[in-house]
Coordinates of C-alpha atoms in Angstrom, one line a residue:
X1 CA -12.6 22.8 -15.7
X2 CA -11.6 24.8 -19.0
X3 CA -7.8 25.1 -19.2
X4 CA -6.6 27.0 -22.1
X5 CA -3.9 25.3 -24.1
X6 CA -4.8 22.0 -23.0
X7 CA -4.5 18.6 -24.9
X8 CA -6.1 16.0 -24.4
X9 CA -5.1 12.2 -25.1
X10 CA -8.4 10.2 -25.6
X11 CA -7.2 6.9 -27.5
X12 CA -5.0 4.6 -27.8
X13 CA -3.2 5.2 -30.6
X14 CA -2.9 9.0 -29.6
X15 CA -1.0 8.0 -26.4
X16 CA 1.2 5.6 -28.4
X17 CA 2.3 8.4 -30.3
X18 CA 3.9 10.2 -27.1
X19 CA 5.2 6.9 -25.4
X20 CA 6.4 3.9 -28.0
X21 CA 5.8 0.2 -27.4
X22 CA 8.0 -0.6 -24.3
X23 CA 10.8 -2.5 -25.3
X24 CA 11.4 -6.6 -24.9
X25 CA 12.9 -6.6 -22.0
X26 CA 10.2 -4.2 -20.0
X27 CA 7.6 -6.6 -21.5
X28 CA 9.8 -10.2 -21.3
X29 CA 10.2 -9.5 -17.0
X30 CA 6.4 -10.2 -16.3
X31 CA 6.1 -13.3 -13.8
X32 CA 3.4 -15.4 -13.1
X33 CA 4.8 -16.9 -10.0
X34 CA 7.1 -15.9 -7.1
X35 CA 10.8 -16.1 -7.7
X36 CA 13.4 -17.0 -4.9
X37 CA 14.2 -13.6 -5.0
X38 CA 10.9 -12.2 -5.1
X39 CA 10.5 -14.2 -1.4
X40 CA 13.8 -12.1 -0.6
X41 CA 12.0 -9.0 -1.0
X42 CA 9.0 -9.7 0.3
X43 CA 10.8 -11.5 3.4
X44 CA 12.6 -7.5 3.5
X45 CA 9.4 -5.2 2.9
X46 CA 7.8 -3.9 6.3
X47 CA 5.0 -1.4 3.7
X48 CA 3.4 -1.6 0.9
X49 CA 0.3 0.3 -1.2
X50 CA -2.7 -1.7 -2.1
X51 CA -4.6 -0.1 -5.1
X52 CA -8.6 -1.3 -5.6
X53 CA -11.8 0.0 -7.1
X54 CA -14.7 -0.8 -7.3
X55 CA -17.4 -1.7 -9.7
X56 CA -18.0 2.1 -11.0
X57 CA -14.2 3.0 -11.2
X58 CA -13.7 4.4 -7.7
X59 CA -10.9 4.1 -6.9
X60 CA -8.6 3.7 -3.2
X61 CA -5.1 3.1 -2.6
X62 CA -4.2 1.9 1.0
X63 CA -1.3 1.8 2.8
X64 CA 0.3 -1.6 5.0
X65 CA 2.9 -2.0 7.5
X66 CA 4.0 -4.4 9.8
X67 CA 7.6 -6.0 10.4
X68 CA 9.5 -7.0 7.7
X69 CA 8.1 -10.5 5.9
X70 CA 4.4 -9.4 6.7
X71 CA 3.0 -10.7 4.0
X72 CA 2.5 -14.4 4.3
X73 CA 3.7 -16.4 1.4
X74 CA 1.2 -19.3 1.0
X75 CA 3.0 -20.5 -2.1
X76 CA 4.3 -19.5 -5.4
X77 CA 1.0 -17.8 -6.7
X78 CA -0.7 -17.2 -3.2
X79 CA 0.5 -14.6 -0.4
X80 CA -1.8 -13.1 2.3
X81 CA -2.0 -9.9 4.2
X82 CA -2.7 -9.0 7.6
X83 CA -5.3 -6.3 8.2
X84 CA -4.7 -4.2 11.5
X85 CA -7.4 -2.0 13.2
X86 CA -7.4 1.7 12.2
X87 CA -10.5 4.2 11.1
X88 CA -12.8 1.7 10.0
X89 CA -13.5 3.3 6.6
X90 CA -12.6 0.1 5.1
X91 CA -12.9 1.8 2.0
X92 CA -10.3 -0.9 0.0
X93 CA -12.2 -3.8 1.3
X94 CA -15.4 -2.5 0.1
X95 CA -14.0 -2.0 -3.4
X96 CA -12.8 -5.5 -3.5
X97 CA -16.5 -6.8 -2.8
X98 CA -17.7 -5.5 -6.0
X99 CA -14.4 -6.1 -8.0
X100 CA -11.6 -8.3 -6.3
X101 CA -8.4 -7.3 -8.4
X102 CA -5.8 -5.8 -6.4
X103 CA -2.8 -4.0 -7.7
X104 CA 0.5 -3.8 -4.9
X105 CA 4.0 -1.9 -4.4
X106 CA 6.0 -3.6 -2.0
X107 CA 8.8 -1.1 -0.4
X108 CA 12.2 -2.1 0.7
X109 CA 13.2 0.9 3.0
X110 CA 16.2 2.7 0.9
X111 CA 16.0 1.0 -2.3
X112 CA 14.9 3.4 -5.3
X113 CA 13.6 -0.4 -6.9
X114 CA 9.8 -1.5 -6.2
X115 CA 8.3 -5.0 -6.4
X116 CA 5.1 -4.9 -8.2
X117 CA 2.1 -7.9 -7.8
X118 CA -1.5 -7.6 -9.2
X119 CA -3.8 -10.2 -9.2
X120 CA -7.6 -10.7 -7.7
X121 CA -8.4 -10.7 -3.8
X122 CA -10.6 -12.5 -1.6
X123 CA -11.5 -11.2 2.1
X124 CA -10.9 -14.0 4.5
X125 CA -11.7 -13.6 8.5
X126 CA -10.3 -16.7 9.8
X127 CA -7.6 -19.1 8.4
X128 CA -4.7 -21.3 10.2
X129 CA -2.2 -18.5 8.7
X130 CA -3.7 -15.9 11.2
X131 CA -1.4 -17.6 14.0
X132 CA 1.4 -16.5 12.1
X133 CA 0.8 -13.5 11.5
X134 CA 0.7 -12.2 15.4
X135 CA 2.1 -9.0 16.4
X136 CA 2.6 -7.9 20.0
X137 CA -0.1 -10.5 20.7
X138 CA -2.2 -9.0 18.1
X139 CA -3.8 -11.6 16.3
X140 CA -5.9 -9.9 12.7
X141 CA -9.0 -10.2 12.5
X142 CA -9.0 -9.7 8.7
X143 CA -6.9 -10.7 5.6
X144 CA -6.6 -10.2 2.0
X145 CA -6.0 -13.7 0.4
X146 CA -4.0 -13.0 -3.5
X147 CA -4.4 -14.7 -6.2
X148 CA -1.2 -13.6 -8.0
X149 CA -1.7 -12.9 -12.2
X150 CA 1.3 -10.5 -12.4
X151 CA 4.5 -9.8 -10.9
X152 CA 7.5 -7.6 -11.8
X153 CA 10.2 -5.9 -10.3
X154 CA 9.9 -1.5 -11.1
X155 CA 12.9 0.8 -12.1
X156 CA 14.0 3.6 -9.5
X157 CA 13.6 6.3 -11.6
X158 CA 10.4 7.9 -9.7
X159 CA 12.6 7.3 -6.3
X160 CA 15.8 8.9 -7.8
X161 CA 14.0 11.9 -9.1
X162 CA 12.2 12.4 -6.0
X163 CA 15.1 11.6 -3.6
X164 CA 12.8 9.8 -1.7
X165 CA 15.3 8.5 0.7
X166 CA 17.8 11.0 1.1
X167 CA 17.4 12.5 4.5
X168 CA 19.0 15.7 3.2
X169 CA 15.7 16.2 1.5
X170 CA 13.6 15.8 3.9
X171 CA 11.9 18.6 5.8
X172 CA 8.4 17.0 7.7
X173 CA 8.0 20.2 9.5
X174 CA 7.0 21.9 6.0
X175 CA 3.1 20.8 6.6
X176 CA 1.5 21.3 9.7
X177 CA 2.1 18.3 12.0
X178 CA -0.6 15.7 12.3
X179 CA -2.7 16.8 15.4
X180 CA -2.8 19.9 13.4
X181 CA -4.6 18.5 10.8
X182 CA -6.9 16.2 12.8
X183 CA -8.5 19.4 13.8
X184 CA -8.8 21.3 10.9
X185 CA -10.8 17.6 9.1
X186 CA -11.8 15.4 11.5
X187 CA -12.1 16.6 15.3
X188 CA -12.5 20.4 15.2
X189 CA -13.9 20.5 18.4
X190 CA -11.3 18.6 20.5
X191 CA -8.1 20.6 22.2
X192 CA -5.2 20.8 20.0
X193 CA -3.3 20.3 23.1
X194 CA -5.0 17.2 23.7
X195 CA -4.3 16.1 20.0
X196 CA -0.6 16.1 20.5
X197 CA -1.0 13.9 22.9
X198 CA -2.9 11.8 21.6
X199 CA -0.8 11.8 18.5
X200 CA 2.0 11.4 20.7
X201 CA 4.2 8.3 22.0
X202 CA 0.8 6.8 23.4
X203 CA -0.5 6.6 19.8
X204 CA 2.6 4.2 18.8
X205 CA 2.4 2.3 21.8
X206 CA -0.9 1.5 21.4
X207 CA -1.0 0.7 17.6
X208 CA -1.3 -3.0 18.1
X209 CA -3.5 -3.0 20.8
X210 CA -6.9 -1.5 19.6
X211 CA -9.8 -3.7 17.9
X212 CA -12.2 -2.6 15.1

């Protein structure tokens, strides 16, 4: 696409020119292992976004929830992930076959702070931490296993100057609501009316009970 006017960055040393060298202590708060307080968070976070690609550059980012203190901490440089059932694109999964590193944003529900991890994925169907990680007597029958490299707490400038969490900002019912857009991509010859429903109460209450 031909855009008039536009500038492009294509080297380092061009992009350093608009953005400096961060400064020591953006650099110095890079971790290696979990910190007591790091447990705290992830004891606290019920989502978080799980970036892969594969071996081309493709790239996914998936979302994760559960209860707070889903992810399993195995130890100070290992934590685990439970995998529930959903479309079966598995797209993440297949990214991490090719290339296992994994970049995550763990969520604390109204904090404007993140808790960032990267580090190099493995894709486990059975291990003794599967008992723990039962929900409504669903018991995964997938897990990412983490090898931790990086870990660092983010600023909340992105959630400040978005207002993420201020309900005064919100307005959901500016996009069309989800059975609406099940139609329109994915089931256009099913009843919209048949959508709701499905999309409905039923669709909660039965998020924990389907299988792949």
């Amino acid at each position: 696409m031909e855009i008039p006017g536009l500038v492009e960055i294509t080297t380092h040393d061009e992009l350093r020119e608009v953005v400096p060298p961060p400064i020591g202590a953006a650099v110095a708060k890079e971790r290696k292992e979990l910190h007591d307080l790091d447990l705290l968070w992830l004891g606290n976070s019920p989502f978080c976004l799980i970036a892969t690609s594969d071996a081309d550059g493709n790239c996914d980012v998936s979302p994760k929830g559960d209860p707070a203190g889903f992810t399993k901490v195995l130890d100070r440089t290992t934590i685990a992930i439970p995998d529930r059932a959903g479309n079966r694109r598995i797209d993440g999964f297949t990214n991490l076959l090719s290339n296992p590193h994994v970049g995550l944003i763990y969520f604390v529900p109204g904090r404007t702070d993140t808790l960032r991890i990267n580090g190099r994925a493995r894709i486990v169907k059975e291990a003794p931490f599967f008992d723990d990680m039962v929900v409504k007597g669903n018991r995964p029958q997938l897990a990412l296993l983490i090898e931790i490299e990086q870990i660092f707490h983010h600023c909340s400038k992105s959630f400040l100057r978005s207002q993420l969490w201020k309900p005064e900002t919100w307005n959901p019912e500016a996009v069309p609501r989800r059975a609406v857009l099940s139609k329109t991509f994915e089931r256009p010859d099913d009843d919209l009316t048949n959508l709701d429903e499905y999309y409905g109460q039923k669709y909660e209450e039965s998020i924990y009970k389907v299988k792949y």
